[in-house]
CSV table of C-alpha atoms in Angstrom, one decimal:
chain,number,residue,atom,x,y,z
A,1,MET,CA,15.0,18.1,19.6
A,2,THR,CA,12.6,17.5,17.1
A,3,SER,CA,13.4,21.7,14.7
A,4,PRO,CA,9.9,23.1,13.3
A,5,ALA,CA,10.6,22.5,10.1
A,6,THR,CA,10.1,18.8,10.8
A,7,GLN,CA,7.3,19.0,13.6
A,8,THR,CA,3.9,17.6,12.5
A,9,VAL,CA,0.6,18.1,13.3
A,10,PRO,CA,0.0,15.7,16.8
A,11,ALA,CA,-2.4,13.1,16.0
A,12,GLY,CA,-5.2,11.7,18.7
A,13,THR,CA,-5.3,8.8,20.6
A,14,VAL,CA,-8.5,5.8,21.6
A,15,SER,CA,-7.2,7.0,24.8
A,16,ASP,CA,-6.9,9.9,24.4
A,17,VAL,CA,-10.4,11.4,23.2
A,18,PRO,CA,-10.6,15.1,23.6
A,19,ARG,CA,-14.5,17.2,24.2
A,20,GLY,CA,-14.3,18.2,21.3
A,21,HIS,CA,-15.0,14.7,19.6
A,22,LEU,CA,-18.3,14.2,18.7
A,23,PRO,CA,-18.2,17.1,16.4
A,24,ARG,CA,-15.7,16.8,14.4
A,25,ALA,CA,-16.5,12.4,13.7
A,26,VAL,CA,-20.3,14.1,12.7
A,27,LEU,CA,-17.9,16.6,10.2
A,28,THR,CA,-15.7,14.0,9.0
A,29,ALA,CA,-18.7,11.6,7.9
A,30,LEU,CA,-20.3,13.3,5.9
A,31,THR,CA,-17.3,11.9,3.3
A,32,PRO,CA,-18.1,8.5,3.5
A,33,MET,CA,-22.4,9.9,2.9
A,34,ALA,CA,-21.2,11.6,0.1
A,35,TRP,CA,-19.0,8.4,-1.3
A,36,GLY,CA,-22.8,6.5,-0.4
A,37,THR,CA,-24.0,8.9,-3.4
A,38,THR,CA,-21.0,7.5,-5.9
A,39,TYR,CA,-23.0,4.3,-6.8
A,40,ILE,CA,-26.6,6.5,-7.6
A,41,VAL,CA,-24.8,9.5,-9.5
A,42,THR,CA,-22.7,6.7,-12.0
A,43,THR,CA,-25.2,4.4,-12.9
A,44,GLU,CA,-28.1,7.9,-13.0
A,45,LEU,CA,-26.2,10.4,-14.6
A,46,LEU,CA,-22.3,8.8,-15.9
A,47,PRO,CA,-21.7,6.9,-19.7
A,48,PRO,CA,-21.2,3.8,-19.3
A,49,GLY,CA,-19.1,1.2,-19.3
A,50,HIS,CA,-16.4,4.5,-17.1
A,51,PRO,CA,-15.4,3.8,-14.4
A,52,LEU,CA,-11.6,4.4,-14.2
A,53,PHE,CA,-12.0,7.6,-16.0
A,54,ALA,CA,-14.7,7.9,-13.2
A,55,GLY,CA,-12.1,7.7,-10.8
A,56,LEU,CA,-9.2,9.9,-12.1
A,57,LEU,CA,-12.3,13.4,-12.6
A,58,ARG,CA,-12.8,12.4,-8.3
A,59,ALA,CA,-9.6,12.6,-7.9
A,60,LEU,CA,-6.5,15.0,-10.3
A,61,PRO,CA,-8.7,17.8,-10.5
A,62,GLY,CA,-10.2,18.5,-7.0
A,63,GLY,CA,-6.0,17.6,-6.4
A,64,LEU,CA,-5.2,20.4,-9.0
A,65,ILE,CA,-6.9,23.0,-7.3
A,66,ALA,CA,-6.0,21.9,-3.8
A,67,LEU,CA,-1.9,23.0,-4.9
A,68,ALA,CA,-3.6,26.2,-7.0
A,69,LEU,CA,-5.2,27.6,-4.0
A,70,THR,CA,-2.6,26.9,-1.2
A,71,ARG,CA,0.1,26.8,-3.8
A,72,THR,CA,1.5,24.5,-0.8
A,73,LEU,CA,4.0,22.2,-2.2
A,74,PRO,CA,6.0,18.7,0.0
A,75,ARG,CA,9.6,19.1,2.3
A,76,GLY,CA,12.2,17.1,2.2
A,77,GLY,CA,10.4,13.2,2.8
A,78,TRP,CA,7.0,14.0,2.7
A,79,TRP,CA,7.0,14.2,-1.2
A,80,GLY,CA,7.1,10.3,-0.4
A,81,LYS,CA,4.7,9.8,2.1
A,82,ALA,CA,2.9,11.6,0.1
A,83,ALA,CA,3.1,9.9,-2.8
A,84,THR,CA,2.8,7.0,-1.1
A,85,LEU,CA,-0.8,7.4,1.3
A,86,GLY,CA,-2.2,9.5,-2.2
A,87,VAL,CA,-1.7,5.9,-3.5
A,88,LEU,CA,-2.9,3.8,-0.5
A,89,ASN,CA,-6.1,6.0,-0.2
A,90,ILE,CA,-7.1,7.0,-3.8
A,91,GLY,CA,-4.5,5.9,-6.8
A,92,LEU,CA,-4.8,1.8,-5.7
A,93,PRO,CA,-8.0,1.4,-3.4
A,94,PHE,CA,-10.3,3.3,-7.0
A,95,PRO,CA,-9.5,0.6,-9.9
A,96,LEU,CA,-9.4,-2.5,-6.9
A,97,LEU,CA,-13.0,-1.5,-6.2
A,98,PHE,CA,-13.7,-1.4,-9.4
A,99,LEU,CA,-12.7,-4.6,-10.6
A,100,ALA,CA,-13.8,-5.7,-7.6
A,101,ALA,CA,-17.4,-3.5,-9.0
A,102,GLU,CA,-17.1,-5.6,-11.9
A,103,ARG,CA,-16.8,-9.6,-11.1
A,104,LEU,CA,-18.9,-9.3,-8.3
A,105,PRO,CA,-22.6,-9.0,-7.3
A,106,GLY,CA,-22.9,-5.0,-5.4
A,107,GLY,CA,-23.4,-6.1,-2.1
A,108,VAL,CA,-21.4,-8.6,-2.4
A,109,ALA,CA,-18.1,-5.5,-2.7
A,110,ALA,CA,-20.3,-3.6,-0.6
A,111,THR,CA,-19.4,-6.5,2.3
A,112,LEU,CA,-15.1,-7.4,2.0
A,113,ALA,CA,-15.1,-3.4,1.6
A,114,ALA,CA,-17.4,-2.9,5.1
A,115,ALA,CA,-14.5,-5.3,6.5
A,116,GLN,CA,-11.6,-1.8,6.5
A,117,PRO,CA,-12.7,-0.9,10.2
A,118,LEU,CA,-11.6,-4.6,10.9
A,119,ILE,CA,-8.7,-4.4,9.1
A,120,ILE,CA,-7.3,-1.2,11.0
A,121,ALA,CA,-8.1,-2.5,14.3
A,122,LEU,CA,-5.4,-5.1,13.9
A,123,LEU,CA,-2.9,-2.7,11.6
A,124,ALA,CA,-3.8,-0.3,15.1
A,125,VAL,CA,-1.3,-3.0,16.7
A,126,ALA,CA,1.6,-3.1,14.1
A,127,VAL,CA,1.3,0.4,13.3
A,128,LEU,CA,0.6,2.5,15.9
A,129,ARG,CA,1.6,0.3,18.8
A,130,GLU,CA,-2.3,1.0,20.1
A,131,ALA,CA,-3.6,-2.4,22.7
A,132,LEU,CA,-6.1,-4.9,20.5
A,133,SER,CA,-8.7,-4.2,21.5
A,134,ALA,CA,-12.1,-6.4,21.7
A,135,TRP,CA,-14.2,-4.3,22.3
A,136,ARG,CA,-13.0,-2.6,18.1
A,137,LEU,CA,-12.6,-6.0,16.9
A,138,ALA,CA,-16.5,-6.8,18.4
A,139,TRP,CA,-18.2,-3.8,15.9
A,140,GLY,CA,-16.5,-4.1,13.5
A,141,LEU,CA,-18.1,-7.3,12.8
A,142,ILE,CA,-21.3,-6.2,14.1
A,143,GLY,CA,-20.8,-3.7,11.7
A,144,MET,CA,-19.1,-5.5,9.0
A,145,ALA,CA,-22.3,-7.8,9.3
A,146,GLY,CA,-25.0,-4.9,9.4
A,147,VAL,CA,-24.6,-3.8,5.6
A,148,GLY,CA,-23.9,-8.0,4.6
A,149,LEU,CA,-27.7,-7.6,5.9
A,150,VAL,CA,-28.3,-4.3,4.5
A,151,VAL,CA,-27.1,-4.9,0.5
A,152,ILE,CA,-27.0,-7.9,0.0
A,153,GLY,CA,-29.5,-10.5,-2.1
A,154,PRO,CA,-30.4,-13.4,-2.6
A,155,SER,CA,-28.2,-13.4,-5.9
A,156,ALA,CA,-24.9,-13.3,-4.7
A,157,ALA,CA,-21.8,-15.8,-5.9
A,158,SER,CA,-18.1,-15.6,-4.9
A,159,ASP,CA,-15.6,-14.6,-7.5
A,160,ASN,CA,-12.3,-14.9,-6.1
A,161,VAL,CA,-10.4,-12.6,-7.9
A,162,GLY,CA,-13.5,-10.4,-7.4
A,163,ILE,CA,-12.5,-11.0,-3.6
A,164,LEU,CA,-9.1,-10.5,-3.3
A,165,ALA,CA,-9.8,-7.5,-5.5
A,166,ALA,CA,-11.7,-5.9,-3.0
A,167,LEU,CA,-9.9,-6.6,-0.2
A,168,GLY,CA,-7.1,-5.8,-1.6
A,169,SER,CA,-8.6,-2.4,-1.7
A,170,ALA,CA,-9.7,-2.0,1.2
A,171,ALA,CA,-6.6,-3.2,2.1
A,172,SER,CA,-4.7,-0.4,0.7
A,173,MET,CA,-7.2,2.3,2.4
A,174,ALA,CA,-6.6,0.8,6.0
A,175,LEU,CA,-3.0,1.2,5.4
A,176,GLY,CA,-3.6,4.8,4.2
A,177,ILE,CA,-5.3,5.4,6.8
A,178,THR,CA,-3.4,4.3,9.7
A,179,LEU,CA,-0.3,5.6,7.8
A,180,THR,CA,-1.8,8.8,8.0
A,181,LYS,CA,-2.3,9.0,10.7
A,182,ARG,CA,0.9,7.7,12.3
A,183,TRP,CA,2.5,10.4,10.4
A,184,GLY,CA,0.3,12.9,10.7
A,185,ARG,CA,0.3,15.6,9.2
A,186,PRO,CA,3.2,18.8,8.6
A,187,PRO,CA,2.8,21.7,9.7
A,188,GLU,CA,2.9,24.0,7.5
A,189,ALA,CA,0.7,22.1,5.3
A,190,GLY,CA,-3.6,22.8,6.3
A,191,PRO,CA,-5.9,19.8,5.8
A,192,THR,CA,-6.7,21.5,1.9
A,193,ALA,CA,-2.8,21.2,0.7
A,194,PHE,CA,-2.9,18.0,2.1
A,195,ALA,CA,-5.8,16.5,0.4
A,196,GLY,CA,-4.5,18.4,-3.2
A,197,TRP,CA,-0.9,16.7,-1.8
A,198,GLN,CA,-3.1,12.8,-2.0
A,199,LEU,CA,-5.6,14.1,-4.9
A,200,THR,CA,-3.3,15.0,-7.0
A,201,ALA,CA,-0.2,11.7,-6.4
A,202,GLY,CA,-3.4,8.8,-6.8
A,203,GLY,CA,-4.7,10.9,-9.5
A,204,LEU,CA,-1.4,11.0,-11.0
A,205,PHE,CA,-1.9,7.1,-10.6
A,206,LEU,CA,-4.5,6.5,-12.1
A,207,LEU,CA,-4.0,8.9,-15.1
A,208,PRO,CA,-1.9,6.0,-16.7
A,209,ILE,CA,-4.0,3.0,-15.6
A,210,THR,CA,-7.0,5.2,-16.7
A,211,PHE,CA,-6.3,5.6,-20.3
A,212,LEU,CA,-4.8,1.2,-21.1
A,213,ALA,CA,-8.0,0.0,-19.0
A,214,GLU,CA,-10.8,2.3,-21.2
A,215,GLY,CA,-9.0,4.5,-23.8
A,216,ALA,CA,-10.1,7.1,-24.8
A,217,PRO,CA,-12.5,9.8,-22.8
A,218,PRO,CA,-15.9,9.3,-23.1
A,219,ALA,CA,-18.2,12.1,-24.4
A,220,ILE,CA,-19.7,14.4,-22.0
A,221,ASP,CA,-23.0,15.6,-22.3
A,222,LEU,CA,-24.2,18.1,-19.7
A,223,THR,CA,-25.8,15.7,-17.2
A,224,ALA,CA,-22.2,14.2,-17.1
A,225,ALA,CA,-20.6,17.3,-17.1
A,226,LEU,CA,-22.7,17.3,-13.2
A,227,GLY,CA,-22.3,13.9,-12.2
A,228,TYR,CA,-18.4,14.2,-12.8
A,229,LEU,CA,-18.0,18.4,-11.1
A,230,TRP,CA,-20.4,16.1,-7.7
A,231,MET,CA,-17.6,13.9,-8.7
A,232,GLY,CA,-14.9,16.0,-8.3
A,233,LEU,CA,-15.6,18.3,-6.5
A,234,VAL,CA,-18.5,16.8,-4.3
A,235,GLY,CA,-16.6,13.8,-3.6
A,236,GLY,CA,-13.3,14.3,-4.2
A,237,LEU,CA,-12.5,17.9,-3.2
A,238,ILE,CA,-14.6,18.5,-1.1
A,239,SER,CA,-14.7,15.3,1.2
A,240,TYR,CA,-11.1,14.8,1.0
A,241,VAL,CA,-10.3,17.4,2.9
A,242,LEU,CA,-12.6,16.8,5.7
A,243,TRP,CA,-11.3,12.5,5.7
A,244,PHE,CA,-7.6,13.8,5.5
A,245,ARG,CA,-8.4,16.7,8.7
A,246,GLY,CA,-10.5,14.5,10.3
A,247,ILE,CA,-7.8,11.4,10.2
A,248,THR,CA,-5.2,13.7,12.2
A,249,THR,CA,-7.4,14.5,15.1
A,250,LEU,CA,-9.5,11.8,15.5
A,251,PRO,CA,-8.6,8.3,17.4
A,252,VAL,CA,-8.3,6.0,13.4
A,253,THR,CA,-10.4,3.9,15.0
A,254,SER,CA,-13.4,6.0,15.8
A,255,VAL,CA,-13.1,7.5,11.6
A,256,ALA,CA,-12.4,3.4,10.3
A,257,VAL,CA,-16.1,3.0,11.5
A,258,LEU,CA,-17.8,5.7,9.5
A,259,VAL,CA,-16.5,4.6,6.3
A,260,LEU,CA,-20.1,2.2,7.0
A,261,LEU,CA,-22.2,4.9,6.1
A,262,SER,CA,-21.2,4.7,2.3
A,263,PRO,CA,-23.0,1.6,1.9
A,264,LEU,CA,-25.7,2.6,4.2
A,265,VAL,CA,-26.0,5.2,1.8
A,266,ALA,CA,-25.7,4.5,-1.1
A,267,ALA,CA,-29.0,1.8,0.4
A,268,VAL,CA,-31.4,4.9,1.1
A,269,LEU,CA,-30.3,6.5,-2.5
A,270,GLY,CA,-31.9,3.3,-4.1
A,271,ALA,CA,-35.2,2.9,-1.8
A,272,VAL,CA,-35.3,6.9,-2.6
A,273,VAL,CA,-34.3,7.2,-6.6
A,274,LEU,CA,-34.7,3.4,-7.7
A,275,GLY,CA,-37.6,2.6,-5.5
A,276,GLN,CA,-35.7,-0.5,-3.5
A,277,THR,CA,-37.2,-2.3,-1.1
A,278,PHE,CA,-36.4,-2.8,2.3
A,279,GLY,CA,-37.8,-6.0,4.8
A,280,PRO,CA,-37.0,-6.4,7.9
A,281,VAL,CA,-34.1,-8.3,7.5
A,282,GLN,CA,-32.3,-5.0,5.9
A,283,LEU,CA,-33.9,-2.7,8.4
A,284,LEU,CA,-32.0,-4.7,10.8
A,285,GLY,CA,-28.2,-4.3,9.0
A,286,PHE,CA,-29.1,-0.9,8.8
A,287,GLY,CA,-29.8,-1.0,13.0
A,288,LEU,CA,-26.7,-2.9,14.0
A,289,ALA,CA,-24.3,-1.2,10.8
A,290,LEU,CA,-25.3,2.2,12.5
A,291,ALA,CA,-25.3,0.2,16.4
A,292,ALA,CA,-21.4,-0.3,15.1
A,293,ILE,CA,-21.0,2.9,13.8
A,294,VAL,CA,-22.0,4.8,17.4
A,295,ALA,CA,-19.6,2.5,19.8
A,296,GLY,CA,-17.4,3.2,17.3
A,297,GLN,CA,-17.6,7.0,18.7
A,298,LEU,CA,-17.5,6.0,22.4
A,299,PRO,CA,-13.9,5.5,24.7
A,300,THR,CA,-13.1,2.1,25.3
A,301,PRO,CA,-14.7,0.4,27.7
A,302,THR,CA,-12.0,-0.2,31.3
A,303,ARG,CA,-12.0,-2.2,34.3
A,304,SER,CA,-11.7,-0.8,37.0
A,305,ARG,CA,-9.4,-3.1,39.4
A,306,GLY,CA,-10.6,-3.5,42.4
């Protein structure tokens, strides 16, 4: 028998999608949509040359605020679990993603990052003991192809280090999401405290990397302060509270495919704010990616046995 102190909040599986699945999926989708603003905020508001510092401010201040608000710390084995999840979900993907962005065109990096639903579909078999779903794999491939059509331009080029960094970022976050689903959430921690643990752990992991790689922080004017505030409050604290709440209450593959919204929102903002244009191929890619996102929220079709 499991004692109340060691129980975790039960996590749903692909086979038991409750009636409240769609509203929670819509709420969880706000997180990758907020992440999709990162590119436009970074290029238009933040000082150049300090992407890791932006990642640090996106994680650590929000984590400390969450800890101060909830006054809840991990207990027992959750110290190690929270640190592991914080590094996998936040601390490690940030520097790898920024390295990929430096070595690859943005479209290539975004397309490789869109492989995350495919990685999660495979990890769900090994970690969550779920059956391999051809339905999920097929829609994962369609979604990745759709993102590629939207964001890859004629100047796309390859770089081995950049490719490995982009795939490593996607794999790290995919493993973090899968382990979050496996371990659930301890009953003494609400979504805000749970997000605070991971944001703080990820931020502390980023702290030495940031100052070793970038040196002293940049000068921050009012415009940059507004950008960092958006990144830390909306892109960090609020987004991750919704994100980790969604992971623990929705099927893991349904959450994974929502990540495709991030490059789509970035592309829309590029068109609206920077005057970039969409052609027929990009519109087709949008349709494919959106179809994959919708299909990812539906139960896997099952054959009836005669």
